[in-house]
mmCIF file with all atom_site columns, C-alpha atoms in Angstrom:
data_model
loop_
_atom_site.group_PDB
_atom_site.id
_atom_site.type_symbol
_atom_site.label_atom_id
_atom_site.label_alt_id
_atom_site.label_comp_id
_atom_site.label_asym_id
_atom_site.label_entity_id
_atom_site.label_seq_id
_atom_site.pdbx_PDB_ins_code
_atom_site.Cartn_x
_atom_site.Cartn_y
_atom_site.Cartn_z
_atom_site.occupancy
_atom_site.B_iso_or_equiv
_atom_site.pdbx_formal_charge
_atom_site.auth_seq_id
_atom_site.auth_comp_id
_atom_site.auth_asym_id
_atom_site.auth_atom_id
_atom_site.pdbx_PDB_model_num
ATOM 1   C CA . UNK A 1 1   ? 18.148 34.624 8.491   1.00 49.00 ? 1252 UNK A CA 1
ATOM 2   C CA . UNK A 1 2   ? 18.770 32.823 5.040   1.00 50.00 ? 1253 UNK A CA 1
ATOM 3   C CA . UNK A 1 3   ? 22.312 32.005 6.263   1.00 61.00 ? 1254 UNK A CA 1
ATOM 4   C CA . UNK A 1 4   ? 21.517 30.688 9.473   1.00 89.00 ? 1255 UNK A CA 1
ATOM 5   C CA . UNK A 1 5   ? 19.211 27.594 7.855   1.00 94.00 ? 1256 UNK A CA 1
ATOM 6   C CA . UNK A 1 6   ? 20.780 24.424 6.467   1.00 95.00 ? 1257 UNK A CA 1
ATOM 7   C CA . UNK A 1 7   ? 19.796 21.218 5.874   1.00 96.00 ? 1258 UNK A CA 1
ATOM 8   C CA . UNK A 1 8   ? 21.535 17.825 6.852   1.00 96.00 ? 1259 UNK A CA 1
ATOM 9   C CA . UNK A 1 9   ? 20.657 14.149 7.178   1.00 97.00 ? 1260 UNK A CA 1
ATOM 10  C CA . UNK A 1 10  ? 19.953 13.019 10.250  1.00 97.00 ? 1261 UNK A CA 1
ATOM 11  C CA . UNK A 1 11  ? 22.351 10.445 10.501  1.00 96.00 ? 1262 UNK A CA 1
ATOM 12  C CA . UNK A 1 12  ? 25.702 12.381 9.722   1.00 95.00 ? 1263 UNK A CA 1
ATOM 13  C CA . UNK A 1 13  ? 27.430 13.425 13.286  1.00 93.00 ? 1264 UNK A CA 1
ATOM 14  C CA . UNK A 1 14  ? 26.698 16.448 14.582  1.00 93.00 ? 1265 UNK A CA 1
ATOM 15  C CA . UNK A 1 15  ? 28.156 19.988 14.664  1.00 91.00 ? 1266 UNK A CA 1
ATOM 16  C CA . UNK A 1 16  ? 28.684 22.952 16.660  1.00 89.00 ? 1267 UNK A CA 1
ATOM 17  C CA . UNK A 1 17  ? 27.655 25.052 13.897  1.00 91.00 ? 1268 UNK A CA 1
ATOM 18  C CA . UNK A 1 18  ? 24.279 23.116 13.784  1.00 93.00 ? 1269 UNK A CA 1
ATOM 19  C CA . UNK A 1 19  ? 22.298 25.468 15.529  1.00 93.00 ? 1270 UNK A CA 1
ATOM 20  C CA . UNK A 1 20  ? 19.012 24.184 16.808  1.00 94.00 ? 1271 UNK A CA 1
ATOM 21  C CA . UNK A 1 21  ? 18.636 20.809 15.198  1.00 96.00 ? 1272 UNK A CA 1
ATOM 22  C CA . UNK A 1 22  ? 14.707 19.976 13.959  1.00 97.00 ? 1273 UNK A CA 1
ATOM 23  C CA . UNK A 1 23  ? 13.558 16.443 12.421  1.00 98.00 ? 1274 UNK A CA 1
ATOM 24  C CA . UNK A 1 24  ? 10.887 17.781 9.666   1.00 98.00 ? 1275 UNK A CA 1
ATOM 25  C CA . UNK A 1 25  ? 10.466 14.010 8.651   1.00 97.00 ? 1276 UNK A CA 1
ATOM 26  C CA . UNK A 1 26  ? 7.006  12.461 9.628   1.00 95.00 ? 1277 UNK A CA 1
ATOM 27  C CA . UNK A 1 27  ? 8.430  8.673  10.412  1.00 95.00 ? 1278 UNK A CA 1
ATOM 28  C CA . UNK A 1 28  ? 11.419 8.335  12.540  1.00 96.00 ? 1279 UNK A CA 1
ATOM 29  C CA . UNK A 1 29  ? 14.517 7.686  11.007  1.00 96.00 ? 1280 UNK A CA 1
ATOM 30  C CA . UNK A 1 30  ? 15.119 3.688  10.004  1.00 95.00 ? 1281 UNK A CA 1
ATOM 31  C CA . UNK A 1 31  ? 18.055 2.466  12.619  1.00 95.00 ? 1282 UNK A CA 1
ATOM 32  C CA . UNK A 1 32  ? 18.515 5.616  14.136  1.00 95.00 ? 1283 UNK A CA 1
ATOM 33  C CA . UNK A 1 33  ? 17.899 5.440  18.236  1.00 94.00 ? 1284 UNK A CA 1
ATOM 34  C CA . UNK A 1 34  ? 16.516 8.662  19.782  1.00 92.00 ? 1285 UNK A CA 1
ATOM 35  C CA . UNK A 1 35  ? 19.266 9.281  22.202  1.00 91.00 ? 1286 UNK A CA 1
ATOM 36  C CA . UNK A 1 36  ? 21.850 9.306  19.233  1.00 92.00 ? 1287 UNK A CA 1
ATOM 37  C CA . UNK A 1 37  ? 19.985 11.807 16.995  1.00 93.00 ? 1288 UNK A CA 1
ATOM 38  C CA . UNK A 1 38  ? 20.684 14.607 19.197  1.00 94.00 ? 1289 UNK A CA 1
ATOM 39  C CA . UNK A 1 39  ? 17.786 16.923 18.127  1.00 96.00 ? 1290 UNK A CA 1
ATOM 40  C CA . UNK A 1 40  ? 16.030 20.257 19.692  1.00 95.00 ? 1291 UNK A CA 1
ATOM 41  C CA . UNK A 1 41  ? 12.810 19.072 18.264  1.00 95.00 ? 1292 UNK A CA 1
ATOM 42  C CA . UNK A 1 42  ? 10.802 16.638 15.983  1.00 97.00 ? 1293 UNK A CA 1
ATOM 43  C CA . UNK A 1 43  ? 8.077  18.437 14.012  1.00 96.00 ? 1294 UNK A CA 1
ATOM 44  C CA . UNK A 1 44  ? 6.457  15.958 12.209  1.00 95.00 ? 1295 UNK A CA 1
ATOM 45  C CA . UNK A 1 45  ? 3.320  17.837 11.580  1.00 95.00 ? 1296 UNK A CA 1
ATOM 46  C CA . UNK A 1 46  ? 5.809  20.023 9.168   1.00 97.00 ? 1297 UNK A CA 1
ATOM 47  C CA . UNK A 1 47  ? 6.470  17.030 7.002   1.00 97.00 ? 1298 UNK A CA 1
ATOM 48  C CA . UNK A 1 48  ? 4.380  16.021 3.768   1.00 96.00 ? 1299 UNK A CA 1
ATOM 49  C CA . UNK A 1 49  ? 1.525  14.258 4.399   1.00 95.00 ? 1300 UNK A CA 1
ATOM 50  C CA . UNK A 1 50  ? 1.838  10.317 3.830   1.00 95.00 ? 1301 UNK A CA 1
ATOM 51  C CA . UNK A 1 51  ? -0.367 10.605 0.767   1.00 96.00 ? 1302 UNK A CA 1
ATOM 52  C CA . UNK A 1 52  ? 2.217  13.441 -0.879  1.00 97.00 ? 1303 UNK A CA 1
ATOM 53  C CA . UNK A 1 53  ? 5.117  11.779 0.495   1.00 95.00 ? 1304 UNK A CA 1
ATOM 54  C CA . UNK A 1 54  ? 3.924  8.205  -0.965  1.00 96.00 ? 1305 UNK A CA 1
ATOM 55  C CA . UNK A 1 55  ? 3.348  9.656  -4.309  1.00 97.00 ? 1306 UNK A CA 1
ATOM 56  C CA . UNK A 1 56  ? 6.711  11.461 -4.316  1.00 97.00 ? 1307 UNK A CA 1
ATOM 57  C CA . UNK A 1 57  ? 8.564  8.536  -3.549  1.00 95.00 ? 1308 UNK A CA 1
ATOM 58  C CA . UNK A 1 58  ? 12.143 10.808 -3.247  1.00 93.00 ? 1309 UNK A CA 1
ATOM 59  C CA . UNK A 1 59  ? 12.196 10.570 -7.510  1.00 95.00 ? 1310 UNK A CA 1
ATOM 60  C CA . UNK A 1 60  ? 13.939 13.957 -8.404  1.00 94.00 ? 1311 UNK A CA 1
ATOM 61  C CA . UNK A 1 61  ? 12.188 14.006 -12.054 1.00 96.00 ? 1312 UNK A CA 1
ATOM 62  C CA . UNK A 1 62  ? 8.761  14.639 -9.732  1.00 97.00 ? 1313 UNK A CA 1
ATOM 63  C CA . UNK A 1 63  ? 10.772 17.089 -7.220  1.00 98.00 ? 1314 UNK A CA 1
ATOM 64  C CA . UNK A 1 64  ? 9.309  20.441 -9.373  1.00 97.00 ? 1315 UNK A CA 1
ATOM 65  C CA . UNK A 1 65  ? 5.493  19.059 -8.334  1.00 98.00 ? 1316 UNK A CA 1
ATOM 66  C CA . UNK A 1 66  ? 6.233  17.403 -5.089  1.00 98.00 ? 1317 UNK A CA 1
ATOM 67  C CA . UNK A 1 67  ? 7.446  20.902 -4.425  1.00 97.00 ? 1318 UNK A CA 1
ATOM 68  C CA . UNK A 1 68  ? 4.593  23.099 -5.613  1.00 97.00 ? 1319 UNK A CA 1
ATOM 69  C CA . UNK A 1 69  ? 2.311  20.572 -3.615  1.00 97.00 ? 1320 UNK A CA 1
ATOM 70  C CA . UNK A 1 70  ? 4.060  20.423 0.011   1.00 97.00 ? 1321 UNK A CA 1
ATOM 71  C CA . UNK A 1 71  ? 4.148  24.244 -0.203  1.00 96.00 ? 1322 UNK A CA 1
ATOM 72  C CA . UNK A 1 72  ? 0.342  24.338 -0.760  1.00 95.00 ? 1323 UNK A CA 1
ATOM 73  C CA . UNK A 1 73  ? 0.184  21.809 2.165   1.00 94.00 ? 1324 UNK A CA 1
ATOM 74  C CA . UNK A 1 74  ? 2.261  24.301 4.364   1.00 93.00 ? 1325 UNK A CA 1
ATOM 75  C CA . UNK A 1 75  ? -0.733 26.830 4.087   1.00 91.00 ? 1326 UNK A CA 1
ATOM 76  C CA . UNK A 1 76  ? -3.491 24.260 5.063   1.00 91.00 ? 1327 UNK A CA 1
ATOM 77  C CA . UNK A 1 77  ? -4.641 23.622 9.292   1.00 89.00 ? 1328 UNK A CA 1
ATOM 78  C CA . UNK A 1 78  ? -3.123 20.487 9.773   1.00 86.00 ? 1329 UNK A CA 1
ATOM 79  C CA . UNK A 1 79  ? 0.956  22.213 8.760   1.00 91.00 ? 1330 UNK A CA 1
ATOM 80  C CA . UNK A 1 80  ? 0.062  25.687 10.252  1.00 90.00 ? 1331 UNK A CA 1
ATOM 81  C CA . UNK A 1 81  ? 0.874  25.061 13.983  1.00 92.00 ? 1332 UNK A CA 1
ATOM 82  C CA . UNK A 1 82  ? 4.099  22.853 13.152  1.00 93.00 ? 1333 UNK A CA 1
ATOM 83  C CA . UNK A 1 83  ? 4.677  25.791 9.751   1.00 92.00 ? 1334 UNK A CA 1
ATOM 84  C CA . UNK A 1 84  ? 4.438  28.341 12.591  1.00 92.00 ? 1335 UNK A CA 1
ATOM 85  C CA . UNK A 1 85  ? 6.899  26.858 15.335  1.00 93.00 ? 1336 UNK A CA 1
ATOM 86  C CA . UNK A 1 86  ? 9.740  26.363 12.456  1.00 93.00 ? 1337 UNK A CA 1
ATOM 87  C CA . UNK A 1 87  ? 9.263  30.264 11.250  1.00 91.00 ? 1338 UNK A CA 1
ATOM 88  C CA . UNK A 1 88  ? 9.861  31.138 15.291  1.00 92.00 ? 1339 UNK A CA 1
ATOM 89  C CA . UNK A 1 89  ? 12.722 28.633 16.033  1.00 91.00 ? 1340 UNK A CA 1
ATOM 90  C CA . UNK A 1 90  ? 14.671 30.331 12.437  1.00 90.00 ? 1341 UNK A CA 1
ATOM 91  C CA . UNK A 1 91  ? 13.978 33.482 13.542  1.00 88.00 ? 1342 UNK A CA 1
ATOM 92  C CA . UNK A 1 92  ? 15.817 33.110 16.801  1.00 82.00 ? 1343 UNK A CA 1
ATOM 93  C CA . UNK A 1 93  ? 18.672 30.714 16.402  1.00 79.00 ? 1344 UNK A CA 1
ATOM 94  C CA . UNK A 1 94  ? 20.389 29.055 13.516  1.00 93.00 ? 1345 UNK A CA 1
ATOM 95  C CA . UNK A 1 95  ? 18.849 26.094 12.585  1.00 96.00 ? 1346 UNK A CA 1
ATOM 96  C CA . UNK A 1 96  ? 19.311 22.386 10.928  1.00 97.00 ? 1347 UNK A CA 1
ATOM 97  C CA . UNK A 1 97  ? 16.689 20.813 9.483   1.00 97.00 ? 1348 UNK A CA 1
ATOM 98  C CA . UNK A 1 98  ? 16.784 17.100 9.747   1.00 98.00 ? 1349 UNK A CA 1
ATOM 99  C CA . UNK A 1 99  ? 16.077 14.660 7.505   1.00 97.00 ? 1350 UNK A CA 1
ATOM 100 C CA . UNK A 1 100 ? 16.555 11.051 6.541   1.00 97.00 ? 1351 UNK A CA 1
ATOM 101 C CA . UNK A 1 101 ? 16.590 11.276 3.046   1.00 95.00 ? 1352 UNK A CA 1
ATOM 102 C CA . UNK A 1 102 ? 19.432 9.978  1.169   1.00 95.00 ? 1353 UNK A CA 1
ATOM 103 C CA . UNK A 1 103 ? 18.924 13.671 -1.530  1.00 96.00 ? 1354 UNK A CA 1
ATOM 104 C CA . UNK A 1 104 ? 18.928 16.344 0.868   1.00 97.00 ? 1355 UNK A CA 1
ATOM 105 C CA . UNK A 1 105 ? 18.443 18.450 -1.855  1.00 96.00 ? 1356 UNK A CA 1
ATOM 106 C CA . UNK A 1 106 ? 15.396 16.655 -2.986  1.00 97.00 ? 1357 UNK A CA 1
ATOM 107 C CA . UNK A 1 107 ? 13.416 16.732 0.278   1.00 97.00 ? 1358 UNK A CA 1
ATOM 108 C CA . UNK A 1 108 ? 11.486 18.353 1.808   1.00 97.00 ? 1359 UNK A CA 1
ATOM 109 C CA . UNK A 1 109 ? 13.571 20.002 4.253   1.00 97.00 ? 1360 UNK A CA 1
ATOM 110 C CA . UNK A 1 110 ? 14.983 21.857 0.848   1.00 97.00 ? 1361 UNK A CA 1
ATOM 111 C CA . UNK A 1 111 ? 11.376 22.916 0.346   1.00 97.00 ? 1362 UNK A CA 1
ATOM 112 C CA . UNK A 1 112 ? 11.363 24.274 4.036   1.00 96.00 ? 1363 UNK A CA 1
ATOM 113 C CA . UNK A 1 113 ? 14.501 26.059 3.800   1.00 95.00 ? 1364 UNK A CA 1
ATOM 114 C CA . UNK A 1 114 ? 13.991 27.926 0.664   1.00 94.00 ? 1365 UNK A CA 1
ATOM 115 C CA . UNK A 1 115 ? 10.068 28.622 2.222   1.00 94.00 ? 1366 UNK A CA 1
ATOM 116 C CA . UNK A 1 116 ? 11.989 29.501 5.459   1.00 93.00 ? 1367 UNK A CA 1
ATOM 117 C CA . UNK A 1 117 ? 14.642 31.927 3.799   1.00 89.00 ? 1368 UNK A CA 1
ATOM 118 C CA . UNK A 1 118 ? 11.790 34.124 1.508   1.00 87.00 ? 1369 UNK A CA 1
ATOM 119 C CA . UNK A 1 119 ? 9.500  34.351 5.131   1.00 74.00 ? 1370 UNK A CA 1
#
């Protein structure tokens, strides 16, 4: 499965090796109309909460706790529906997940991957 999840920005075009494409940002994407983003699914429920995401504030030098935080978020009621439907969409298909964020890497659709990859 680790192979078959990858993460992209929402606004780069899309690809036939995207799989199933999944938003895993809470807002919509700034500028970006619906039609044109071409996904499978918007989970927003996966995302950070707005108090985690606030605090975060995309700095990399807070990535290492923004991290350790949105995973313990993952495990509480309001993420385990959304947490749930992402585990069953990478276990069938190859899947993108979407994001806004200029630092992919940063984000947490990293965080998901990597949580993805070790379930």
């Amino acid at each position: 499965m680790a192979e078959q999840i990858t993460c992209r920005r929402v606004y780069e075009e899309t690809s036939p090796k995207d799989g199933m494409r999944v938003l895993v940002d809470r807002v919509w994407p700034r500028g970006m109309r619906k039609e044109d983003a071409h996904l499978d699914e918007w989970l927003r429920d996966v995302a950070p909460s707005t108090e985690l995401r606030k605090w975060y504030g995309h700095e990399p030098g807070r990535f290492a706790e923004f991290r350790s935080r949105y995973l313990a978020e993952l495990r509480d009621a309001g993420h385990r529906e959304a947490a749930g439907r992402l585990r069953d969409l990478a276990a069938h298909d190859k899947l993108t997940l979407l994001t806004a964020t200029k630092d992919v890497d940063h984000s947490q659709a990293a965080v998901l991957a990597e949580w993805l990859r070790k379930r």
